[in-house]
Short mmCIF file of C-alpha atoms in Angstrom, two decimals:
data_model
loop_
_atom_site.label_atom_id
_atom_site.label_comp_id
_atom_site.label_asym_id
_atom_site.label_seq_id
_atom_site.Cartn_x
_atom_site.Cartn_y
_atom_site.Cartn_z
CA UNK A 1178 125.77 146.95 80.09
CA UNK A 1179 126.79 143.51 80.11
CA UNK A 1180 125.83 141.11 83.99
CA UNK A 1181 129.18 140.10 84.63
CA UNK A 1182 130.20 137.12 84.05
CA UNK A 1183 130.96 134.47 87.59
CA UNK A 1184 133.94 133.13 88.07
CA UNK A 1185 133.83 129.33 86.82
CA UNK A 1186 135.69 127.36 90.39
CA UNK A 1187 134.58 124.00 91.71
CA UNK A 1188 132.91 122.42 92.85
CA UNK A 1189 133.29 123.79 96.26
CA UNK A 1190 132.62 121.37 99.71
CA UNK A 1191 132.12 123.67 102.52
CA UNK A 1192 133.58 123.04 106.86
CA UNK A 1193 132.57 123.95 109.69
CA UNK A 1194 134.96 123.83 112.33
CA UNK A 1195 133.02 124.68 115.66
CA UNK A 1196 136.09 124.03 118.09
CA UNK A 1197 136.35 125.67 121.38
CA UNK A 1198 136.69 129.31 120.96
CA UNK A 1199 135.45 129.94 118.54
CA UNK A 1200 133.62 129.04 114.99
CA UNK A 1201 134.09 128.94 111.25
CA UNK A 1202 133.24 128.12 107.52
CA UNK A 1203 135.33 127.36 105.30
CA UNK A 1204 135.19 126.90 101.48
CA UNK A 1205 138.07 124.80 99.53
CA UNK A 1206 137.50 124.03 96.05
CA UNK A 1207 137.49 120.69 95.86
CA UNK A 1208 140.23 120.31 92.06
CA UNK A 1209 143.10 121.72 93.91
CA UNK A 1210 142.08 122.08 97.79
CA UNK A 1211 142.99 126.20 97.66
CA UNK A 1212 140.61 127.84 100.63
CA UNK A 1213 138.47 130.16 98.68
CA UNK A 1214 136.40 132.26 101.61
CA UNK A 1215 135.80 131.94 105.64
CA UNK A 1216 134.38 133.87 108.16
CA UNK A 1217 134.99 132.85 112.10
CA UNK A 1218 132.49 133.92 115.10
CA UNK A 1219 134.86 133.66 118.79
CA UNK A 1220 132.46 131.88 121.11
CA UNK A 1221 131.38 133.25 125.06
CA UNK A 1222 132.51 130.59 127.52
CA UNK A 1223 131.11 130.46 130.64
CA UNK A 1224 133.26 129.19 134.81
CA UNK A 1225 130.29 128.81 136.73
CA UNK A 1226 132.44 127.96 139.04
CA UNK A 1227 136.00 127.55 140.37
CA UNK A 1228 136.18 124.63 137.37
CA UNK A 1229 133.21 124.09 135.21
CA UNK A 1230 133.07 124.91 132.09
CA UNK A 1231 130.36 125.91 129.74
CA UNK A 1232 129.05 126.72 125.94
CA UNK A 1233 125.61 127.32 125.69
CA UNK A 1234 124.25 125.93 122.73
CA UNK A 1235 122.01 128.22 121.06
CA UNK A 1236 125.07 130.98 120.74
CA UNK A 1237 127.38 127.70 118.97
CA UNK A 1238 124.19 126.98 116.25
CA UNK A 1239 123.99 130.62 115.24
CA UNK A 1240 127.64 131.35 115.13
CA UNK A 1241 127.33 128.46 112.84
CA UNK A 1242 124.60 129.60 110.63
CA UNK A 1243 126.02 133.06 110.93
CA UNK A 1244 129.60 131.62 109.46
CA UNK A 1245 127.37 129.68 106.53
CA UNK A 1246 125.39 133.06 106.02
CA UNK A 1247 129.27 135.68 105.64
CA UNK A 1248 130.57 133.47 104.00
CA UNK A 1249 128.42 132.52 101.75
CA UNK A 1250 128.30 136.94 101.10
CA UNK A 1251 132.49 136.31 100.97
CA UNK A 1252 131.59 134.27 97.59
CA UNK A 1253 129.10 136.49 95.68
CA UNK A 1254 131.26 139.46 96.00
CA UNK A 1255 133.97 137.53 95.21
CA UNK A 1256 131.39 136.42 92.06
CA UNK A 1257 131.73 132.82 93.38
CA UNK A 1258 128.45 130.81 92.68
CA UNK A 1259 127.31 129.75 95.80
CA UNK A 1260 125.34 127.02 93.78
CA UNK A 1261 129.12 125.29 93.18
CA UNK A 1262 128.44 124.23 97.02
CA UNK A 1263 128.08 120.96 96.73
CA UNK A 1264 128.36 118.99 100.21
CA UNK A 1265 129.12 120.46 103.79
CA UNK A 1266 131.63 118.82 106.08
CA UNK A 1267 131.78 118.62 109.78
CA UNK A 1268 134.33 118.72 112.62
CA UNK A 1269 133.46 119.68 116.30
CA UNK A 1270 135.23 119.72 119.92
CA UNK A 1271 135.48 116.73 121.04
CA UNK A 1272 134.15 115.21 124.83
CA UNK A 1273 131.97 118.72 125.21
CA UNK A 1274 128.29 117.21 126.05
CA UNK A 1275 124.66 118.67 125.27
CA UNK A 1276 121.48 117.11 125.72
CA UNK A 1277 117.99 118.93 124.87
CA UNK A 1278 114.36 118.41 123.82
CA UNK A 1279 113.49 116.50 120.46
CA UNK A 1280 109.81 117.70 121.00
CA UNK A 1281 111.05 122.05 121.58
CA UNK A 1282 114.96 121.80 120.37
CA UNK A 1283 115.83 123.15 123.48
CA UNK A 1284 118.55 122.50 125.19
CA UNK A 1285 117.81 121.77 128.55
CA UNK A 1286 121.39 122.91 129.89
CA UNK A 1287 124.56 124.35 129.00
CA UNK A 1288 126.52 122.56 127.43
CA UNK A 1289 128.91 121.27 129.19
CA UNK A 1290 132.47 122.03 127.38
CA UNK A 1291 134.64 118.82 127.61
CA UNK A 1292 137.60 121.46 129.49
CA UNK A 1293 135.08 120.88 132.65
CA UNK A 1294 136.63 119.05 136.31
CA UNK A 1295 132.60 119.20 137.95
CA UNK A 1296 133.29 115.29 137.48
CA UNK A 1297 136.01 113.79 139.24
CA UNK A 1298 133.94 113.38 142.27
CA UNK A 1299 131.64 111.21 140.60
CA UNK A 1300 134.84 109.70 138.64
CA UNK A 1301 136.04 108.76 141.54
CA UNK A 1302 132.77 106.32 143.11
CA UNK A 1303 131.94 104.95 140.08
CA UNK A 1304 136.13 104.61 139.99
CA UNK A 1305 134.81 102.37 143.02
CA UNK A 1306 133.11 99.72 141.03
CA UNK A 1307 136.11 98.79 138.12
CA UNK A 1308 137.18 95.56 139.71
CA UNK A 1309 140.89 95.69 140.25
CA UNK A 1310 141.66 93.17 137.75
CA UNK A 1311 139.52 94.46 134.88
CA UNK A 1312 139.41 97.26 133.04
CA UNK A 1313 136.12 96.33 131.26
CA UNK A 1314 136.21 100.61 130.84
CA UNK A 1315 139.66 100.24 128.98
CA UNK A 1316 139.39 97.44 127.27
CA UNK A 1317 135.95 98.78 125.88
CA UNK A 1318 137.01 102.25 124.80
CA UNK A 1319 140.28 102.13 124.75
CA UNK A 1320 140.12 105.32 127.46
CA UNK A 1321 141.13 106.12 131.11
CA UNK A 1322 138.61 106.37 133.80
CA UNK A 1323 138.74 110.40 133.58
CA UNK A 1324 136.20 113.53 133.76
CA UNK A 1325 137.75 114.85 130.08
CA UNK A 1326 135.50 111.77 128.19
CA UNK A 1327 131.49 112.78 127.64
CA UNK A 1328 129.38 109.06 130.24
CA UNK A 1329 130.62 111.26 132.79
CA UNK A 1330 129.54 114.68 131.87
CA UNK A 1331 126.41 112.92 130.67
CA UNK A 1332 126.03 111.32 134.34
CA UNK A 1333 126.32 114.45 136.37
CA UNK A 1334 123.86 116.25 134.09
CA UNK A 1335 121.61 113.45 134.50
CA UNK A 1336 121.77 113.45 138.58
CA UNK A 1337 121.68 117.04 139.02
CA UNK A 1338 119.56 118.82 136.89
CA UNK A 1339 115.69 117.64 137.48
CA UNK A 1340 114.10 119.44 133.83
CA UNK A 1341 117.34 116.95 132.14
CA UNK A 1342 115.63 113.80 134.74
CA UNK A 1343 112.07 114.94 132.99
CA UNK A 1344 112.97 115.23 129.95
CA UNK A 1345 114.23 111.26 129.68
CA UNK A 1346 111.27 109.68 132.05
CA UNK A 1347 109.27 111.71 129.28
CA UNK A 1348 110.86 110.56 125.81
CA UNK A 1349 111.59 113.12 124.74
CA UNK A 1350 115.81 113.74 125.99
CA UNK A 1351 118.50 113.72 122.94
CA UNK A 1352 122.01 113.77 124.11
CA UNK A 1353 125.23 114.23 121.94
CA UNK A 1354 128.67 116.25 121.29
CA UNK A 1355 129.19 119.00 119.65
CA UNK A 1356 128.41 116.89 116.26
CA UNK A 1357 125.05 116.23 116.64
CA UNK A 1358 123.40 118.86 118.10
CA UNK A 1359 124.45 120.66 115.22
CA UNK A 1360 123.57 118.16 112.71
CA UNK A 1361 120.30 117.32 113.95
CA UNK A 1362 120.20 121.14 114.15
CA UNK A 1363 120.88 121.94 110.31
CA UNK A 1364 118.44 118.89 108.92
CA UNK A 1365 115.38 120.34 111.15
CA UNK A 1366 115.61 119.67 114.33
CA UNK A 1367 111.78 119.32 114.99
CA UNK A 1368 110.61 118.68 111.70
CA UNK A 1369 112.70 115.49 111.38
CA UNK A 1370 115.81 116.65 111.80
CA UNK A 1371 118.45 113.59 111.99
CA UNK A 1372 119.98 112.19 115.24
CA UNK A 1373 123.54 110.14 114.26
CA UNK A 1374 127.27 110.92 115.92
CA UNK A 1375 129.52 109.81 114.04
CA UNK A 1376 132.12 106.93 114.45
CA UNK A 1377 134.87 109.11 116.05
CA UNK A 1378 132.85 111.12 118.32
CA UNK A 1379 131.13 108.36 119.27
CA UNK A 1380 134.16 106.79 120.94
CA UNK A 1381 135.42 110.23 122.77
CA UNK A 1382 132.38 109.46 124.99
CA UNK A 1383 132.79 106.24 126.41
CA UNK A 1384 130.08 104.70 126.28
CA UNK A 1385 130.86 102.75 122.29
CA UNK A 1386 132.65 99.87 121.83
CA UNK A 1387 135.90 100.59 119.78
CA UNK A 1388 136.13 96.95 118.79
CA UNK A 1389 132.49 96.86 117.24
CA UNK A 1390 132.44 100.00 116.75
CA UNK A 1391 128.37 100.68 118.51
CA UNK A 1392 126.70 101.86 121.50
CA UNK A 1393 127.98 99.03 124.43
CA UNK A 1394 125.38 97.58 127.48
CA UNK A 1395 127.06 96.79 129.58
CA UNK A 1396 129.16 100.36 129.38
CA UNK A 1397 125.20 102.64 129.15
CA UNK A 1398 124.30 100.07 132.26
CA UNK A 1399 127.81 100.78 134.52
CA UNK A 1400 127.42 104.61 134.28
CA UNK A 1401 123.34 104.44 134.29
CA UNK A 1402 122.96 105.64 130.28
CA UNK A 1403 119.25 104.87 128.75
CA UNK A 1404 120.43 103.90 125.06
CA UNK A 1405 117.78 105.07 123.56
CA UNK A 1406 119.44 109.29 123.98
CA UNK A 1407 122.30 108.54 121.93
CA UNK A 1408 122.21 109.70 118.90
CA UNK A 1409 122.52 107.12 115.67
CA UNK A 1410 126.84 105.58 114.60
CA UNK A 1411 127.70 106.55 110.80
CA UNK A 1412 130.49 106.25 109.28
CA UNK A 1413 132.92 110.43 108.79
CA UNK A 1414 131.84 110.33 105.69
CA UNK A 1415 127.99 109.53 103.44
CA UNK A 1416 125.07 112.18 103.74
CA UNK A 1417 123.46 112.21 106.70
CA UNK A 1418 120.88 114.75 106.06
CA UNK A 1419 120.80 117.97 103.23
CA UNK A 1420 120.89 121.87 104.91
CA UNK A 1421 116.99 122.74 105.92
CA UNK A 1422 117.54 126.85 105.98
CA UNK A 1423 119.96 130.16 104.61
CA UNK A 1424 122.02 130.32 101.76
CA UNK A 1425 122.98 126.51 101.24
CA UNK A 1426 119.90 124.76 101.52
CA UNK A 1427 119.23 121.94 100.43
CA UNK A 1428 123.30 121.42 100.59
CA UNK A 1429 124.33 118.00 101.64
CA UNK A 1430 126.31 117.76 104.75
CA UNK A 1431 127.68 114.74 104.76
CA UNK A 1432 131.02 114.89 106.14
CA UNK A 1433 131.55 114.57 109.73
CA UNK A 1434 135.34 114.67 112.35
CA UNK A 1435 136.05 115.22 115.63
CA UNK A 1436 138.06 118.08 115.53
CA UNK A 1437 141.48 116.31 115.92
CA UNK A 1438 140.48 113.77 113.33
CA UNK A 1439 140.44 116.07 110.23
CA UNK A 1440 143.36 117.26 111.59
CA UNK A 1441 145.17 114.12 111.01
CA UNK A 1442 143.06 113.74 107.36
CA UNK A 1443 144.12 116.95 106.76
CA UNK A 1444 147.72 116.52 107.59
CA UNK A 1445 146.90 113.09 103.97
CA UNK A 1446 147.65 111.05 107.62
CA UNK A 1447 146.64 108.06 105.89
CA UNK A 1448 149.22 105.21 106.48
CA UNK A 1449 150.55 103.48 109.79
CA UNK A 1450 152.79 105.03 111.53
CA UNK A 1451 151.91 109.22 110.28
CA UNK A 1452 151.88 111.84 113.13
CA UNK A 1453 150.58 115.41 113.52
CA UNK A 1454 149.99 117.30 115.62
CA UNK A 1455 148.03 119.85 116.58
CA UNK A 1456 147.41 123.57 118.39
CA UNK A 1457 144.54 124.41 119.70
CA UNK A 1458 143.00 125.36 122.10
CA UNK A 1459 144.58 121.65 124.11
CA UNK A 1460 147.28 119.85 122.37
CA UNK A 1461 146.75 116.34 120.58
CA UNK A 1462 148.95 114.44 118.96
CA UNK A 1463 147.78 111.81 117.02
CA UNK A 1464 149.68 108.49 115.63
CA UNK A 1465 147.33 106.61 112.69
CA UNK A 1466 148.10 103.15 113.85
CA UNK A 1467 146.05 101.99 111.17
CA UNK A 1468 143.26 98.68 111.28
CA UNK A 1469 144.42 98.15 115.00
CA UNK A 1470 144.39 99.30 118.00
CA UNK A 1471 146.69 99.72 120.23
CA UNK A 1472 147.16 100.12 123.37
CA UNK A 1473 149.23 102.55 125.33
CA UNK A 1474 151.64 101.42 128.63
CA UNK A 1475 152.73 104.97 128.59
CA UNK A 1476 149.31 107.07 129.13
CA UNK A 1477 147.88 107.52 126.03
CA UNK A 1478 144.03 106.30 124.58
CA UNK A 1479 143.87 104.63 121.79
CA UNK A 1480 140.79 106.17 119.77
CA UNK A 1481 138.89 105.38 116.46
CA UNK A 1482 140.64 107.75 113.70
CA UNK A 1483 138.60 107.74 110.91
CA UNK A 1484 136.13 105.22 109.03
CA UNK A 1485 135.88 106.56 105.56
CA UNK A 1486 132.13 105.02 103.72
CA UNK A 1487 129.29 102.64 105.59
CA UNK A 1488 131.57 99.84 103.87
CA UNK A 1489 135.22 100.76 104.30
CA UNK A 1490 137.57 99.76 106.90
CA UNK A 1491 137.90 101.89 110.23
CA UNK A 1492 141.24 103.61 111.37
CA UNK A 1493 142.33 103.91 114.75
CA UNK A 1494 145.03 105.97 116.54
CA UNK A 1495 147.40 106.69 119.71
CA UNK A 1496 146.66 109.88 121.15
CA UNK A 1497 148.53 112.02 123.54
CA UNK A 1498 145.94 114.76 124.68
CA UNK A 1499 146.84 118.52 126.62
CA UNK A 1500 144.44 120.22 128.30
CA UNK A 1501 145.78 123.90 127.70
CA UNK A 1502 148.29 125.07 125.16
CA UNK A 1503 145.95 127.96 123.05
CA UNK A 1504 144.32 128.42 126.61
CA UNK A 1505 147.00 129.40 128.82
CA UNK A 1506 147.96 132.32 125.98
CA UNK A 1507 144.41 133.18 126.78
CA UNK A 1508 144.66 132.65 130.36
CA UNK A 1509 147.02 135.66 130.25
CA UNK A 1510 145.14 138.06 128.09
CA UNK A 1511 141.38 137.24 130.13
CA UNK A 1512 142.79 137.21 133.31
CA UNK A 1513 146.48 138.25 134.02
CA UNK A 1514 146.62 141.61 131.20
CA UNK A 1515 149.14 141.02 130.44
CA UNK A 1516 148.90 140.66 126.29
CA UNK A 1517 145.50 142.62 124.70
CA UNK A 1518 145.74 140.14 121.95
CA UNK A 1519 146.63 136.73 121.80
CA UNK A 1520 149.67 137.62 118.36
CA UNK A 1521 151.34 139.65 121.12
CA UNK A 1522 152.88 137.39 123.18
CA UNK A 1523 155.27 136.32 119.76
CA UNK A 1524 156.89 139.95 120.24
CA UNK A 1525 156.85 139.44 123.95
CA UNK A 1526 158.98 136.02 123.91
CA UNK A 1527 161.35 137.95 120.90
CA UNK A 1528 162.30 140.15 123.39
CA UNK A 1529 164.28 138.41 125.81
CA UNK A 1530 164.50 135.06 123.51
CA UNK A 1531 164.45 133.25 127.21
CA UNK A 1532 162.62 132.26 130.62
CA UNK A 1533 165.28 132.85 131.94
CA UNK A 1534 164.80 129.90 134.92
CA UNK A 1535 160.38 130.46 134.84
CA UNK A 1536 159.17 127.57 134.20
CA UNK A 1537 155.51 126.99 133.65
CA UNK A 1538 152.81 124.07 134.04
CA UNK A 1539 149.25 125.48 132.99
CA UNK A 1540 148.15 122.29 134.90
CA UNK A 1541 143.98 124.48 134.34
CA UNK A 1542 142.31 121.12 134.08
CA UNK A 1543 144.54 119.46 136.24
CA UNK A 1544 146.97 116.24 133.33
CA UNK A 1545 146.29 115.02 130.91
CA UNK A 1546 148.02 112.19 128.84
CA UNK A 1547 150.73 110.83 130.02
CA UNK A 1548 149.91 111.28 133.99
CA UNK A 1549 145.75 111.54 133.88
CA UNK A 1550 146.61 113.67 137.10
CA UNK A 1551 143.76 115.36 138.25
CA UNK A 1552 145.25 117.01 141.83
CA UNK A 1553 147.57 118.72 139.56
CA UNK A 1554 146.80 122.81 139.44
CA UNK A 1555 149.10 125.54 137.09
CA UNK A 1556 151.71 127.03 138.52
CA UNK A 1557 154.99 129.65 137.79
CA UNK A 1558 157.92 128.94 139.18
CA UNK A 1559 161.88 130.12 139.36
CA UNK A 1560 160.67 133.98 140.26
CA UNK A 1561 163.04 136.41 141.39
CA UNK A 1562 163.38 140.25 141.31
CA UNK A 1563 164.22 140.72 137.38
CA UNK A 1564 161.81 137.93 135.98
CA UNK A 1565 159.50 139.66 133.64
CA UNK A 1566 156.24 139.43 131.98
CA UNK A 1567 158.38 139.12 128.58
CA UNK A 1568 159.82 136.04 130.70
CA UNK A 1569 156.35 134.87 131.91
CA UNK A 1570 155.07 134.14 127.72
CA UNK A 1571 158.41 132.85 127.16
CA UNK A 1572 157.96 130.32 129.56
CA UNK A 1573 154.12 129.73 128.46
CA UNK A 1574 155.27 129.05 124.76
CA UNK A 1575 157.66 126.67 126.21
CA UNK A 1576 155.11 125.11 127.88
CA UNK A 1577 152.95 124.03 125.49
CA UNK A 1578 156.38 122.38 123.57
CA UNK A 1579 157.07 120.85 127.07
CA UNK A 1580 153.69 118.87 127.14
CA UNK A 1581 153.95 117.65 123.60
CA UNK A 1582 158.03 116.25 123.82
CA UNK A 1583 156.19 114.28 126.72
CA UNK A 1584 153.29 112.92 124.63
CA UNK A 1585 155.86 112.14 121.48
CA UNK A 1586 158.28 110.87 123.89
CA UNK A 1587 155.01 109.07 124.81
CA UNK A 1588 153.90 108.25 121.46
CA UNK A 1589 157.56 106.65 120.29
CA UNK A 1590 157.94 103.93 122.64
CA UNK A 1591 154.82 102.75 122.29
CA UNK A 1592 154.84 102.89 118.66
CA UNK A 1593 158.56 101.32 119.64
CA UNK A 1594 159.48 103.53 115.71
CA UNK A 1595 160.97 107.91 117.21
CA UNK A 1596 159.60 109.93 114.99
CA UNK A 1597 161.81 111.40 112.53
CA UNK A 1598 159.60 115.29 111.90
CA UNK A 1599 156.57 116.37 113.45
CA UNK A 1600 153.91 117.60 111.68
CA UNK A 1601 151.79 120.74 113.40
CA UNK A 1602 148.63 122.31 112.31
CA UNK A 1603 146.20 125.11 114.01
CA UNK A 1604 145.92 127.98 115.19
CA UNK A 1605 149.44 128.36 117.25
CA UNK A 1606 151.37 127.55 114.18
CA UNK A 1607 151.17 130.62 113.20
CA UNK A 1608 153.84 132.10 116.29
CA UNK A 1609 157.62 131.35 114.67
CA UNK A 1610 159.14 131.90 118.07
CA UNK A 1611 157.03 128.43 119.27
CA UNK A 1612 157.16 125.91 116.43
CA UNK A 1613 161.17 126.88 116.34
CA UNK A 1614 161.15 126.65 121.05
CA UNK A 1615 159.31 123.06 119.84
CA UNK A 1616 162.06 122.10 117.09
CA UNK A 1617 164.60 123.62 119.68
CA UNK A 1618 162.91 120.96 123.24
CA UNK A 1619 161.94 117.89 120.11
CA UNK A 1620 165.30 117.90 118.44
CA UNK A 1621 163.58 117.02 114.98
CA UNK A 1622 162.70 118.67 112.60
CA UNK A 1623 158.97 120.25 112.15
CA UNK A 1624 157.37 120.81 109.58
CA UNK A 1625 154.53 122.97 108.71
CA UNK A 1626 152.28 123.20 106.48
CA UNK A 1627 151.58 126.72 104.35
CA UNK A 1628 148.11 125.89 104.27
CA UNK A 1629 146.90 125.26 107.95
CA UNK A 1630 143.58 125.27 107.99
CA UNK A 1631 144.01 120.68 108.15
CA UNK A 1632 140.91 120.62 110.66
CA UNK A 1633 139.06 122.48 108.07
CA UNK A 1634 140.64 120.42 105.12
CA UNK A 1635 139.47 117.31 106.42
CA UNK A 1636 135.47 117.31 107.47
CA UNK A 1637 135.81 118.95 103.84
CA UNK A 1638 137.76 116.60 101.76
CA UNK A 1639 135.33 113.66 103.84
CA UNK A 1640 132.51 115.49 102.05
CA UNK A 1641 133.58 116.19 99.46
CA UNK A 1642 134.40 112.00 99.40
CA UNK A 1643 131.27 110.43 99.73
CA UNK A 1644 129.28 108.10 98.54
CA UNK A 1645 126.68 110.73 96.41
CA UNK A 1646 128.79 113.02 96.01
CA UNK A 1647 132.64 112.60 94.98
CA UNK A 1648 133.42 115.47 94.02
CA UNK A 1649 136.50 114.70 96.18
CA UNK A 1650 139.01 111.45 95.42
CA UNK A 1651 141.29 110.03 98.21
CA UNK A 1652 143.38 108.69 96.31
CA UNK A 1653 146.61 108.23 96.60
CA UNK A 1654 147.98 108.93 93.27
CA UNK A 1655 144.91 112.26 93.28
CA UNK A 1656 145.89 113.81 96.99
CA UNK A 1657 147.75 117.22 97.10
CA UNK A 1658 151.19 117.95 97.69
CA UNK A 1659 151.25 119.38 101.29
CA UNK A 1660 154.43 122.59 100.34
CA UNK A 1661 155.91 122.67 104.14
CA UNK A 1662 157.77 125.56 105.83
CA UNK A 1663 160.16 123.01 107.48
CA UNK A 1664 162.16 124.38 111.16
CA UNK A 1665 165.46 122.93 112.16
CA UNK A 1666 166.63 122.78 115.95
CA UNK A 1667 169.05 125.64 116.29
CA UNK A 1668 170.19 124.37 120.45
CA UNK A 1669 172.30 121.81 121.69
CA UNK A 1670 170.79 118.89 122.73
CA UNK A 1671 172.14 119.18 126.32
CA UNK A 1672 170.77 122.47 126.37
CA UNK A 1673 167.08 121.28 125.30
CA UNK A 1674 167.42 118.07 128.19
CA UNK A 1675 168.19 120.04 130.80
CA UNK A 1676 165.90 122.06 130.02
CA UNK A 1677 162.94 120.14 129.42
CA UNK A 1678 164.59 117.33 132.76
CA UNK A 1679 163.79 120.85 134.67
CA UNK A 1680 160.78 121.27 133.67
CA UNK A 1681 159.01 117.85 134.58
CA UNK A 1682 160.89 119.09 137.79
CA UNK A 1683 157.70 121.77 137.93
CA UNK A 1684 155.56 119.76 137.27
CA UNK A 1685 156.03 116.86 140.05
CA UNK A 1686 156.00 120.42 142.13
CA UNK A 1687 152.35 120.91 140.59
CA UNK A 1688 150.94 117.91 141.64
CA UNK A 1689 148.65 116.57 144.36
CA UNK A 1690 146.85 120.35 145.07
CA UNK A 1691 143.61 119.72 145.14
CA UNK A 1692 143.07 116.53 147.43
CA UNK A 1693 139.51 116.59 148.63
CA UNK A 1694 136.08 117.90 147.33
CA UNK A 1695 133.71 119.36 148.54
CA UNK A 1696 129.26 118.14 148.04
CA UNK A 1697 129.11 120.75 145.04
CA UNK A 1698 132.62 120.20 143.48
CA UNK A 1699 134.58 122.86 145.12
CA UNK A 1700 138.19 121.67 145.78
CA UNK A 1701 139.99 122.10 148.84
CA UNK A 1702 143.13 122.87 148.95
CA UNK A 1703 145.78 121.14 151.69
CA UNK A 1704 143.81 122.13 155.05
CA UNK A 1705 146.76 121.10 157.10
CA UNK A 1706 149.06 123.91 155.98
CA UNK A 1707 148.42 127.06 158.55
CA UNK A 1708 146.56 130.61 157.98
CA UNK A 1709 149.76 132.84 157.74
CA UNK A 1710 150.61 130.36 154.73
CA UNK A 1711 148.01 131.54 152.54
CA UNK A 1712 147.48 134.92 153.59
CA UNK A 1713 151.65 135.58 152.71
CA UNK A 1714 151.13 133.87 149.27
CA UNK A 1715 148.11 136.53 148.54
CA UNK A 1716 150.33 139.35 149.05
CA UNK A 1717 153.09 137.80 147.33
CA UNK A 1718 151.08 136.57 144.31
CA UNK A 1719 149.39 140.43 144.61
CA UNK A 1720 153.02 142.10 144.62
CA UNK A 1721 153.50 139.88 141.46
CA UNK A 1722 150.82 140.40 139.66
CA UNK A 1723 150.90 144.23 139.50
CA UNK A 1724 154.41 143.86 139.16
CA UNK A 1725 154.47 142.48 135.92
CA UNK A 1726 151.30 143.74 134.53
CA UNK A 1727 153.43 147.17 135.12
CA UNK A 1728 151.06 148.76 137.69
CA UNK A 1729 152.96 150.56 140.20
#
């Protein structure tokens, strides 16, 4: 019997998407942008103390290897020749900070995740060193001094972890965001691994000058970060090195983008003024501002959008960052137990179709754009005896939409030309209730691509387009047409505005909860309130939680 002929498909490009909650590897046809196969592995998050969020860098790396191997197995089962995979792109959670030993390849501390709040005292101390009339940090980086970015996480690790201090003293330490850790490991690690990052990830460290596109000596001195532990900065689309192990050994890694930049590319937002919003663990609205830096007057960030080749010009973006979006659904599942799967929230919300006056502000990690208020904490308000878990589920979805409305309003004010529609992507966009709510609250159409894996697509596009690979054309006439599902507003503007105004009132109630930080970084909450207040509040919360969960 003759051997079965392999399907002729290709050239193909793979994309690693390393997110906060999971890792995926996806393979696309470079000529049609069709997704052929993928595999996903959920990751563990560790919470050693209140406000601390960590992950194991070795678990992250192993998940990448597993996803690549399993995806390749699936392709073989589909009779697709994996030798057609010509390049791999990497997209990653940004700001998350890793330090490892270049001689052993071992992480020297857990990865400190972008959501982590332990560095608030570090931020407060550094803020005192910035002259009031010369915020050179923001003017060089486009970023406010915040717990969000890598430099303060790195500063905390250097101040508090003796193993890291010793490795730095002995010249063994390397620093990187997740992309750097993965590329170094995948290209050989201790045996010649390439220590690099791209301009989009570098621009999130708060050590990178977004004008000169170099590590900035003044910033490194300010944060007291040794320059020799930092990775080399490359463009977003060039060959960094070759994969040194596994089914795809020898395939070049030739694309690298922070996840939000990857989604911008995957949504084909290559023109100035085009914008997209990604709904993942957090929520991130990016607007392409072309070759010029636009500095926000309304709480947004200025960041590098992409640089599509070593000799290509850099493009910038304005960004509105929301810390908690999909994470609120995971919290309802894992912490409150009112849903068993993330998908159940759509059913709960659909059953009631309203929050019945209940408003949820998920400020679990403080508030990001446009407030940048680390003292805020999550609240649920407007509760009555009628409030059920269904109403809270609806309010949780609404909270994501209200947060998006706030950063969209800021974006419109900064850009001067309001967006006429919103392009969306990310795992949460599969929730039709959420998408309709978003259109209602913004009162503009919401446009969702039929293929929602735009972050992976963006990483694949820049990898396939890299010089020396050249299997993916980024010329406008060659780009695939994106088929969109459209959600139109279905409520009156007045109703939308009343709900939005009430939610903003709830936001003001969430602020100022954390007033001081103890020596170990634990928050101290309004110590002037009487003990009886806390006892009664705790009893109410306990009774309410049992009621919501259906416990008699």
